């Protein structure tokens, strides 16, 4: 449909908002208009839309009105499901009479999210089955075991499901059970070679996406589509990235590589029966050399690849290349399900070859480091120093891109986030994004319908001692206990480490009668449900709670941050990025560490006010937010709460909030 024949955007937005039972808000209207203009002139838009704005409709309505195919990429499963199960059906229904067409929509995820019928009916290839102690998992797993029950339920579900999407199975199953009935893209035989290709759930999802006007996917699949050069998303004219503050992290994850002794040993076992003895022995020998070296590996960045590691990686690379050639040249009809085993072995060995070669080549744009995990042992990792160039080249060409989140302005402007995405700085002299060769973009903050200055208080405990690296902050724990007691529970505790969260939970459980829930003691979903159900309860945890909790009402009236969540000083990737900025003449601390912390603090503070009648306090138990020079940058990144460092005022406010909640029966 052409622009001239489309109904006015205001009419479309009104119809959509009315249908979902909402209220039109100025911020939502401004966002919809800006999205429409960006799409029409093929430019790019960064739009910050606070909680309660209704940003989903703010981008869906103008995108559907434009009439071209749109891809919406989100970071979380919750938002994907909200879009496909609630927002899109209602919006399409509302706009249908005005547009005189009914846009189609579909969900698309990575292949491993879909049930594989070949795996389900033919079983796990022998190498994986042997590792799990299950030659045929459906026969070997006892019906009364957790794994056995999960597998039997998956088999029954396969006859009922129309999508084969793991997230449509409720209740869910363990990762171990799902791994028995799913494959990665590297392991997939391909529709033309698979006996179940015509019924494949993953292929059906891709076909639905090709026919849809709106395709809802995730950041990881968007990154794979951009990086790998083999398109997995259908061609599209408009890309909308929701929860865009997560994009750089997700793209970095997809663009990273890892080698572990266990991973290499699995590849050896998978390939050994399919290639000649000489090729298998070479890979085995290289694997043993790698394992011996990793036993001595110390955590930390490798600015220069040590000579012994270089030799081992070259041996792995060369042996893997030989095995890859052999896998393509030999066939053995006597091997049961030989194609599936061969495909799986090929995927494993190709990954080893790819990562080993990448590290050996030693790009100045990569960071290489050792990690050591208490449970899984040592690993060798490689990640891009920056993904900004990759995003500038792959994301912003040949389509209009809208990036939106509640937290895109850090320290008062969009430049920090824009730089991480490969966009030139925005300035008053050149508001469309800097150099002529850079992608044109505009930043827009549409605010929030909430009155943050009247609904919340930002309290910084400036009287506390500055946190040190050794931990053991007795004064912080005293302050925390007093705040929780004054609030009558109702506290979400956001900690910079799991160790700190555990220590605080243990301490307060000994001091107070208030129930303390701790991340890791139950599934996150169960913890959040329990927290929301009982206003007297507190929930303590780390990273996923900073961004993943939506509990409006009296159950969450105090959000506490134990300290500024800077990256660990020994984080190899963050340290390398900070050093690179400094070598280029910039402020590495502000560009990397402070920006990272500001984003998390903005997300954390956003947990407090989730509805128009919410009231409460965000308490930061780190005096640096008041005392340090970068403190104002951190404060400007958070919602515009009323600000104080007066501990007595905060206790009086908490007592008043608690009394009001009790009067309302909460």
XYZ file of C-alpha atoms in Angstrom, residues 4-665:
662
model
C -0.862 8.333 -0.066
C -3.544 5.648 0.298
C -2.829 4.947 3.966
C -5.215 6.358 6.580
C -3.747 9.053 8.853
C -1.309 7.631 11.389
C -3.235 9.247 14.261
C -6.385 7.327 13.264
C -4.485 4.041 13.064
C -2.842 4.551 16.443
C -6.159 5.505 18.037
C -7.798 2.344 16.670
C -4.967 0.135 17.939
C -4.822 1.680 21.412
C -8.605 1.498 21.774
C -8.654 -2.170 20.790
C -6.050 -3.168 23.403
C -7.917 -1.197 26.059
C -5.167 1.342 26.555
C -4.900 5.111 26.686
C -3.164 7.241 24.066
C -0.095 8.923 25.474
C 1.884 11.864 24.064
C 5.125 9.868 24.138
C 3.592 7.003 22.208
C 2.193 9.395 19.587
C 5.558 11.151 19.203
C 7.315 7.800 18.870
C 4.894 6.517 16.219
C 5.323 9.690 14.167
C 9.128 9.513 14.388
C 9.148 5.835 13.399
C 6.939 6.579 10.397
C 9.243 9.417 9.280
C 12.376 7.270 9.658
C 10.806 4.503 7.558
C 9.612 6.942 4.894
C 13.010 8.612 4.405
C 15.070 5.409 4.919
C 16.944 6.852 7.897
C 17.621 5.399 11.323
C 16.113 6.216 14.704
C 17.192 5.667 18.303
C 14.153 6.204 20.492
C 14.118 6.012 24.272
C 10.635 5.160 25.512
C 10.201 4.854 29.254
C 8.194 2.171 31.026
C 4.479 2.602 30.405
C 4.862 4.453 27.091
C 3.372 1.624 25.068
C 6.362 1.406 22.763
C 5.266 -1.855 21.110
C 2.288 -0.091 19.508
C 4.499 2.961 18.977
C 6.515 1.009 16.416
C 4.057 -1.668 15.253
C 1.377 0.722 14.003
C 3.608 2.821 11.674
C 5.448 -0.318 10.536
C 2.216 -2.110 9.591
C 0.874 1.033 7.926
C 3.947 1.285 5.692
C 3.115 -2.013 4.046
C 6.657 -3.380 3.600
C 8.070 -6.443 5.368
C 9.277 -5.694 8.903
C 11.588 -7.705 11.137
C 11.227 -7.079 14.880
C 14.158 -8.387 16.941
C 13.900 -8.587 20.724
C 16.221 -9.783 23.483
C 13.797 -11.652 25.718
C 11.397 -14.522 25.263
C 8.773 -12.644 27.292
C 8.595 -9.775 24.798
C 8.608 -12.118 21.786
C 5.609 -13.956 23.197
C 3.871 -10.698 24.107
C 4.251 -9.451 20.544
C 3.074 -12.640 18.837
C 0.358 -13.699 21.271
C -1.064 -10.335 22.324
C 0.139 -7.141 20.650
C 0.240 -8.227 17.003
C -3.112 -10.103 16.895
C -4.915 -7.175 18.515
C -3.174 -4.556 16.399
C -3.825 -6.403 13.148
C -7.483 -6.814 14.101
C -7.767 -3.109 14.923
C -6.064 -1.893 11.744
C -7.698 -4.318 9.330
C -10.810 -2.169 8.616
C -8.707 0.952 8.092
C -5.892 -0.618 6.054
C -8.299 -2.872 4.128
C -5.779 -5.700 4.433
C -4.816 -8.127 7.167
C -1.030 -8.204 7.693
C 0.389 -11.646 8.506
C 2.966 -12.203 11.242
C 5.237 -15.049 12.313
C 7.859 -15.985 14.901
C 11.299 -17.207 13.820
C 14.043 -18.574 16.088
C 17.260 -20.534 15.758
C 16.965 -24.164 14.660
C 17.792 -25.642 18.064
C 14.592 -24.097 19.470
C 12.484 -26.482 17.368
C 11.806 -30.178 17.860
C 13.761 -32.288 15.343
C 11.642 -35.205 14.102
C 14.732 -37.030 12.821
C 16.269 -36.972 16.299
C 12.951 -37.878 17.883
C 12.313 -40.951 15.706
C 15.819 -42.106 14.801
C 17.507 -41.399 18.133
C 20.685 -39.573 19.112
C 23.785 -40.359 17.026
C 25.816 -42.988 18.838
C 28.647 -40.699 19.962
C 26.282 -38.422 21.875
C 24.259 -41.342 23.163
C 27.394 -42.990 24.554
C 28.364 -39.765 26.326
C 24.965 -39.589 27.982
C 24.940 -43.288 28.795
C 21.940 -43.741 26.509
C 22.265 -45.610 23.236
C 18.552 -45.136 22.678
C 17.495 -42.529 25.210
C 13.819 -43.385 24.886
C 14.480 -47.009 25.794
C 17.343 -46.582 28.268
C 15.843 -43.766 30.338
C 13.518 -45.329 32.883
C 9.914 -44.093 32.653
C 10.040 -43.002 36.297
C 13.213 -40.909 35.990
C 12.996 -37.170 35.338
C 14.717 -37.610 31.959
C 12.474 -40.535 31.041
C 9.306 -38.628 31.879
C 10.495 -35.609 29.890
C 11.318 -37.712 26.831
C 7.996 -39.560 26.901
C 6.159 -36.258 27.207
C 8.139 -34.854 24.277
C 7.154 -37.841 22.161
C 3.472 -37.330 23.006
C 3.776 -33.590 22.428
C 5.243 -34.149 18.964
C 1.871 -35.543 17.840
C -0.006 -32.498 19.123
C 2.172 -29.468 18.448
C 1.784 -27.386 15.324
C 4.990 -25.403 15.810
C 7.475 -27.744 17.519
C 8.700 -24.612 19.348
C 10.193 -25.488 22.729
C 8.603 -22.457 24.306
C 5.130 -23.736 23.396
C 5.674 -26.774 25.644
C 4.285 -26.160 29.121
C 5.544 -27.130 31.572
C 8.989 -27.183 30.005
C 11.634 -29.906 30.040
C 15.273 -29.967 31.100
C 18.042 -28.858 28.760
C 19.350 -32.433 28.809
C 16.022 -33.815 27.586
C 15.655 -31.148 24.916
C 19.165 -31.837 23.596
C 18.017 -35.392 22.779
C 15.340 -34.125 20.378
C 16.906 -31.009 18.825
C 19.821 -30.130 16.550
C 21.895 -27.056 15.809
C 22.143 -25.637 12.311
C 25.557 -27.319 11.958
C 24.065 -30.734 12.812
C 20.954 -30.491 10.625
C 20.927 -32.801 7.614
C 19.003 -30.305 5.514
C 15.426 -30.659 4.318
C 16.408 -32.291 1.025
C 18.430 -35.085 2.696
C 16.289 -35.674 5.779
C 13.546 -38.281 5.715
C 11.423 -35.908 7.807
C 12.245 -32.778 5.817
C 8.695 -32.315 4.561
C 7.397 -32.231 8.150
C 10.297 -30.239 9.685
C 9.123 -27.678 12.246
C 12.143 -25.403 11.742
C 11.654 -25.358 7.963
C 7.933 -24.699 8.405
C 8.760 -21.702 10.610
C 11.099 -20.341 7.930
C 8.415 -20.771 5.270
C 5.864 -18.936 7.417
C 8.374 -16.127 7.914
C 8.871 -15.793 4.153
C 5.144 -15.150 3.741
C 4.711 -12.844 6.749
C 4.543 -9.061 6.783
C 6.026 -8.957 10.287
C 8.676 -11.441 11.463
C 9.425 -11.515 15.193
C 12.865 -12.896 16.023
C 15.638 -12.477 18.596
C 18.898 -10.537 18.717
C 21.008 -13.691 18.361
C 19.346 -14.774 15.111
C 19.600 -11.218 13.804
C 23.347 -11.316 14.549
C 23.771 -14.693 12.833
C 21.913 -13.369 9.794
C 24.237 -10.354 9.636
C 27.532 -12.108 10.406
C 27.423 -15.493 8.693
C 26.629 -14.262 5.191
C 24.017 -16.996 4.711
C 20.647 -15.270 5.254
C 18.375 -16.910 7.796
C 15.859 -14.043 7.885
C 13.679 -13.174 4.890
C 14.535 -9.985 3.006
C 13.007 -6.939 4.669
C 12.850 -3.181 4.270
C 12.450 -2.223 7.934
C 14.252 -3.540 11.020
C 13.024 -2.714 14.513
C 15.308 -3.652 17.406
C 13.473 -3.641 20.719
C 15.407 -3.894 24.006
C 18.208 -2.386 21.928
C 20.417 -1.793 24.977
C 21.143 -5.556 24.818
C 22.099 -5.706 21.138
C 25.863 -5.138 21.399
C 26.183 -7.822 24.060
C 24.185 -10.363 22.018
C 26.106 -9.637 18.812
C 29.397 -9.949 20.690
C 28.280 -13.359 21.950
C 27.454 -14.607 18.455
C 30.753 -13.241 17.082
C 32.802 -14.982 19.797
C 34.482 -18.399 19.711
C 35.543 -20.921 22.324
C 37.689 -24.041 22.556
C 37.629 -26.448 25.505
C 39.299 -29.841 25.962
C 35.913 -31.500 26.355
C 34.613 -29.962 23.151
C 37.700 -31.073 21.201
C 37.510 -34.591 22.655
C 33.877 -34.890 21.583
C 34.828 -33.902 18.064
C 37.568 -36.567 18.025
C 35.126 -39.271 19.144
C 32.495 -38.230 16.621
C 34.932 -38.253 13.703
C 37.049 -41.300 14.651
C 34.744 -43.942 13.126
C 34.122 -42.005 9.932
C 37.621 -41.147 8.672
C 40.848 -43.027 7.984
C 43.115 -43.922 10.874
C 45.812 -41.416 9.929
C 43.408 -38.448 9.974
C 41.812 -39.581 13.237
C 45.198 -40.099 14.923
C 46.382 -36.624 13.916
C 43.305 -35.002 15.448
C 43.647 -37.189 18.551
C 47.304 -36.201 19.010
C 46.505 -32.509 18.571
C 43.637 -32.867 21.042
C 45.925 -34.402 23.677
C 48.436 -31.590 23.237
C 45.707 -28.994 23.654
C 44.370 -30.715 26.779
C 47.825 -30.832 28.417
C 48.344 -27.139 27.734
C 44.922 -26.181 29.091
C 45.633 -27.977 32.378
C 48.270 -25.310 33.068
C 46.320 -22.336 31.698
C 45.962 -19.344 34.012
C 42.965 -16.998 33.616
C 43.655 -13.756 31.790
C 44.124 -12.047 28.458
C 46.730 -13.251 25.959
C 47.931 -10.060 24.274
C 50.398 -12.208 22.364
C 49.794 -15.885 21.640
C 52.460 -17.951 23.501
C 54.647 -20.072 21.245
C 53.499 -23.395 22.730
C 49.829 -22.445 22.339
C 50.464 -21.322 18.766
C 51.968 -24.714 17.866
C 49.072 -26.591 19.492
C 46.460 -24.476 17.715
C 48.184 -24.912 14.341
C 48.203 -28.662 14.919
C 44.495 -28.585 15.779
C 43.710 -26.426 12.754
C 45.642 -28.619 10.320
C 44.318 -31.895 11.737
C 40.766 -30.545 11.683
C 41.166 -29.489 8.049
C 42.332 -33.015 7.147
C 39.365 -34.579 8.955
C 36.931 -32.206 7.243
C 38.272 -33.282 3.852
C 38.077 -36.958 4.846
C 34.501 -36.607 6.095
C 33.482 -35.255 2.723
C 35.224 -38.053 0.801
C 34.199 -41.237 2.610
C 30.918 -43.049 3.142
C 30.150 -46.248 5.017
C 26.775 -47.775 4.275
C 27.174 -50.196 7.207
C 27.032 -47.381 9.764
C 23.497 -46.924 11.053
C 22.144 -43.414 10.498
C 25.483 -42.516 8.952
C 24.369 -39.191 7.485
C 23.294 -37.784 10.869
C 26.495 -38.939 12.579
C 28.627 -37.525 9.760
C 26.836 -34.185 9.820
C 27.249 -33.880 13.571
C 30.946 -34.795 13.402
C 31.503 -32.337 10.567
C 29.873 -29.508 12.537
C 32.037 -30.190 15.593
C 35.299 -30.359 13.644
C 34.470 -27.309 11.520
C 33.963 -25.269 14.680
C 37.380 -26.340 16.014
C 39.031 -25.478 12.708
C 37.313 -22.103 12.549
C 38.214 -21.002 16.090
C 41.786 -22.359 15.986
C 42.469 -20.652 12.656
C 40.989 -17.371 13.879
C 43.263 -17.310 16.938
C 46.355 -18.388 14.985
C 45.811 -15.621 12.425
C 45.799 -13.142 15.311
C 43.658 -10.227 14.178
C 44.335 -6.946 15.981
C 40.550 -6.614 16.238
C 40.201 -9.753 18.379
C 40.732 -10.324 22.093
C 41.976 -13.767 23.205
C 41.961 -15.022 26.779
C 41.931 -18.025 29.062
C 39.029 -18.632 31.430
C 38.838 -21.168 34.224
C 35.576 -22.426 35.671
C 35.401 -24.359 38.948
C 33.125 -26.974 37.399
C 34.019 -27.045 33.709
C 37.750 -26.351 33.812
C 39.709 -24.133 31.435
C 38.604 -22.686 28.112
C 40.254 -20.592 25.420
C 38.075 -17.755 24.178
C 38.178 -15.172 21.412
C 35.856 -12.217 20.905
C 35.833 -9.048 18.802
C 37.384 -5.999 20.416
C 34.385 -4.061 19.095
C 31.299 -4.890 17.058
C 30.627 -1.286 16.061
C 32.214 -1.639 12.622
C 30.391 -4.897 12.008
C 27.055 -3.355 12.975
C 27.670 -0.219 10.914
C 28.401 -2.338 7.853
C 25.845 -5.119 8.287
C 22.943 -3.574 10.177
C 22.379 -0.125 8.740
C 22.673 -0.708 4.997
C 19.723 -1.255 2.638
C 17.015 -0.856 5.270
C 15.649 1.581 7.808
C 16.529 0.635 11.399
C 14.642 1.690 14.514
C 16.299 0.905 17.854
C 14.243 1.358 20.994
C 14.547 0.730 24.724
C 13.732 2.349 28.040
C 17.479 2.981 28.466
C 19.364 4.375 25.471
C 20.354 7.794 26.833
C 23.314 7.448 29.161
C 24.668 10.505 30.949
C 22.071 12.645 29.197
C 22.607 11.798 25.500
C 22.536 8.969 22.957
C 26.186 9.193 21.902
C 27.529 6.382 24.087
C 25.036 3.832 22.795
C 25.303 5.188 19.242
C 29.089 4.753 19.238
C 28.756 1.122 20.335
C 26.450 0.572 17.347
C 28.873 2.117 14.866
C 27.029 5.434 14.522
C 28.792 8.799 14.512
C 28.044 11.212 17.387
C 24.914 13.310 17.278
C 25.565 17.025 17.726
C 23.575 20.287 17.599
C 25.501 21.265 14.452
C 24.794 17.972 12.734
C 21.774 16.305 14.378
C 21.556 13.601 11.744
C 24.685 11.822 12.829
C 28.033 13.342 11.930
C 30.041 12.474 8.834
C 28.286 12.308 5.480
C 29.454 8.734 4.956
C 28.063 7.547 8.297
C 24.477 6.254 8.523
C 21.977 9.058 9.109
C 20.243 8.805 12.450
C 18.267 10.785 14.954
C 17.840 10.332 18.706
C 14.492 10.902 20.376
C 13.517 10.628 24.042
C 9.719 10.442 24.324
C 9.817 10.284 28.105
C 7.483 8.264 30.290
C 3.873 8.703 31.398
C 5.093 8.304 34.980
C 5.949 11.319 37.139
C 9.237 9.968 38.449
C 10.031 13.013 40.590
C 6.810 12.474 42.579
C 6.672 8.675 42.478
C 10.208 7.824 43.526
C 13.262 8.875 45.490
C 16.871 8.185 44.520
C 18.882 7.841 47.701
C 22.668 7.578 47.747
C 24.205 6.504 51.064
C 27.133 8.902 50.933
C 28.056 8.271 54.587
C 29.147 4.677 53.854
C 32.767 3.703 53.265
C 33.781 3.284 49.657
C 33.484 -0.386 48.661
C 36.773 -2.176 48.186
C 37.740 -5.251 46.201
C 38.046 -7.435 49.289
C 34.302 -7.355 50.134
C 33.050 -7.688 53.725
C 31.139 -4.376 53.932
C 29.703 -4.425 57.444
C 28.428 -0.833 57.245
C 26.601 -1.584 53.989
C 24.890 -4.615 55.541
C 23.805 -2.527 58.536
C 22.343 0.098 56.200
C 20.608 -2.571 54.118
C 19.040 -4.196 57.179
C 17.723 -0.846 58.438
C 16.232 0.034 55.041
C 14.542 -3.347 54.627
C 13.111 -3.146 58.136
C 11.815 0.391 57.532
C 10.209 -0.730 54.268
C 8.525 -3.714 55.906
C 10.140 -6.057 53.390
C 9.018 -5.169 49.831
C 12.664 -5.057 48.696
C 14.391 -6.038 45.475
C 18.113 -6.329 46.220
C 20.360 -5.946 43.175
C 23.926 -7.064 43.828
C 27.061 -6.759 41.746
C 28.038 -10.390 42.388
C 26.388 -13.621 43.481
C 28.777 -13.808 46.416
C 27.560 -10.423 47.666
C 23.908 -11.433 47.245
C 24.467 -14.655 49.188
C 26.315 -12.853 51.988
C 23.542 -10.261 52.304
C 20.808 -12.906 52.312
C 22.587 -14.922 54.998
C 23.169 -11.840 57.154
C 19.604 -10.485 56.919
C 18.010 -13.895 57.452
C 19.825 -13.944 60.776
C 18.772 -10.409 61.726
C 15.209 -9.957 60.473
C 11.961 -11.905 60.403
C 11.420 -10.801 56.792
C 11.482 -13.696 54.302
C 14.497 -13.380 51.983
C 14.377 -15.122 48.595
C 17.743 -15.702 46.923
C 18.429 -16.164 43.228
C 19.595 -19.695 42.512
C 17.559 -21.336 45.258
C 14.606 -21.730 42.874
C 13.896 -20.984 39.218
C 13.817 -17.284 38.441
C 10.163 -17.432 37.399
C 9.146 -19.072 40.689
C 11.155 -16.549 42.702
C 9.520 -13.580 40.981
C 6.048 -15.079 41.446
C 6.715 -15.634 45.159
C 8.123 -12.113 45.510
C 5.063 -10.573 43.857
C 2.622 -12.679 45.890
C 3.844 -11.597 49.357
C 4.553 -7.918 49.994
C 6.574 -8.743 53.111
C 9.106 -10.719 51.085
C 12.481 -9.586 49.711
C 14.243 -10.929 46.624
C 18.048 -10.752 46.345
C 20.059 -11.596 43.272
C 22.415 -10.468 40.556
C 22.550 -9.639 36.848
C 19.287 -11.116 35.496
C 17.315 -9.350 38.240
C 18.713 -5.951 37.235
C 16.792 -6.249 33.969
C 14.236 -9.041 34.284
C 11.783 -8.142 37.066
C 8.378 -6.544 36.401
C 6.480 -6.405 39.695
C 4.186 -3.378 39.975
C 2.426 -2.566 43.235
C 3.357 -2.786 46.920
C 5.570 -5.894 46.635
C 8.453 -3.816 45.240
C 8.754 -0.440 46.932
C 12.466 -0.473 47.709
C 15.135 -1.274 45.118
C 18.642 -1.522 46.585
C 21.907 -1.576 44.632
C 24.864 -2.634 46.761
C 27.488 -0.883 44.634
C 28.142 0.605 41.205
C 28.189 -2.433 38.857
C 31.455 -1.714 37.058
C 32.888 -4.606 35.020
C 35.370 -6.759 36.906
C 38.871 -5.250 36.666
C 40.120 -8.609 35.408
C 37.458 -8.937 32.690
C 39.702 -9.467 29.617
C 37.270 -8.167 27.008
C 36.153 -5.058 28.899
C 39.743 -4.252 29.887
C 40.888 -4.579 26.283
C 38.090 -2.324 25.057
C 38.921 0.285 27.671
C 42.615 0.198 26.738
C 41.779 0.558 23.017
C 39.732 3.703 23.688
C 42.572 5.182 25.725
C 45.139 4.421 23.024
C 42.901 6.249 20.547
C 42.947 9.324 22.774
C 39.568 8.829 24.473
C 38.471 8.276 28.036
C 38.411 4.512 28.284
C 36.924 4.432 31.768
C 33.939 6.579 30.820
C 33.426 4.959 27.403
C 33.494 1.391 28.690
C 33.323 0.904 32.465
C 31.107 3.870 33.364
C 28.818 3.294 30.369
C 28.430 -0.377 31.297
C 27.577 0.569 34.883
C 25.214 3.362 33.854
C 23.219 1.023 31.623
C 22.783 -1.535 34.384
C 21.883 1.122 36.963
C 19.309 2.637 34.619
C 17.800 -0.811 34.092
C 17.910 -1.572 37.807
C 16.278 1.705 38.818
C 13.573 0.986 36.233
C 12.382 -1.953 38.356
C 10.815 0.442 40.895
C 8.046 2.297 39.036
C 6.069 -0.058 36.797
C 2.619 1.552 37.110
C 1.149 5.033 37.575
C 0.345 4.481 41.254
C 3.683 2.896 42.248
C 5.679 4.666 44.946
C 9.090 3.835 46.365
C 12.802 4.395 46.770
C 15.922 3.378 44.848
C 18.788 3.160 47.332
C 22.382 3.016 46.073
C 24.708 1.907 48.885
C 27.837 3.212 47.194
C 28.991 6.755 48.071
C 30.861 7.123 44.784
C 27.572 7.995 43.043
C 27.626 11.214 45.096
C 31.338 11.782 45.646
C 33.092 10.692 42.439
C 33.383 12.858 39.334
C 31.526 10.280 37.274
C 28.659 10.225 39.797
C 26.621 12.808 37.911
C 26.928 10.733 34.726
C 25.454 7.741 36.559
C 22.648 9.795 38.133
C 21.697 11.365 34.784
C 21.350 7.880 33.309
C 18.627 6.904 35.790
C 14.974 8.017 35.886
C 14.437 11.558 37.137
C 13.637 10.628 40.737
C 13.775 13.154 43.568
C 17.357 12.943 44.801
C 18.651 12.870 48.369
C 21.543 11.705 50.529
C 19.598 12.218 53.782
C 19.311 8.818 55.449
C 16.741 10.019 58.004
C 14.489 11.417 55.310
C 14.617 8.098 53.488
C 13.658 6.137 56.592
C 10.686 8.434 57.210
C 9.599 8.047 53.583
C 9.883 4.268 53.740
C 7.859 4.165 56.955
C 5.146 6.301 55.330
C 5.064 4.100 52.225
C 4.858 0.976 54.401
C 2.030 2.441 56.473
C 0.081 3.405 53.351
C 0.504 -0.087 51.900
C -0.672 -1.686 55.148
C -3.706 0.613 55.227
C -4.608 -0.657 51.765
C -4.258 -4.235 52.964
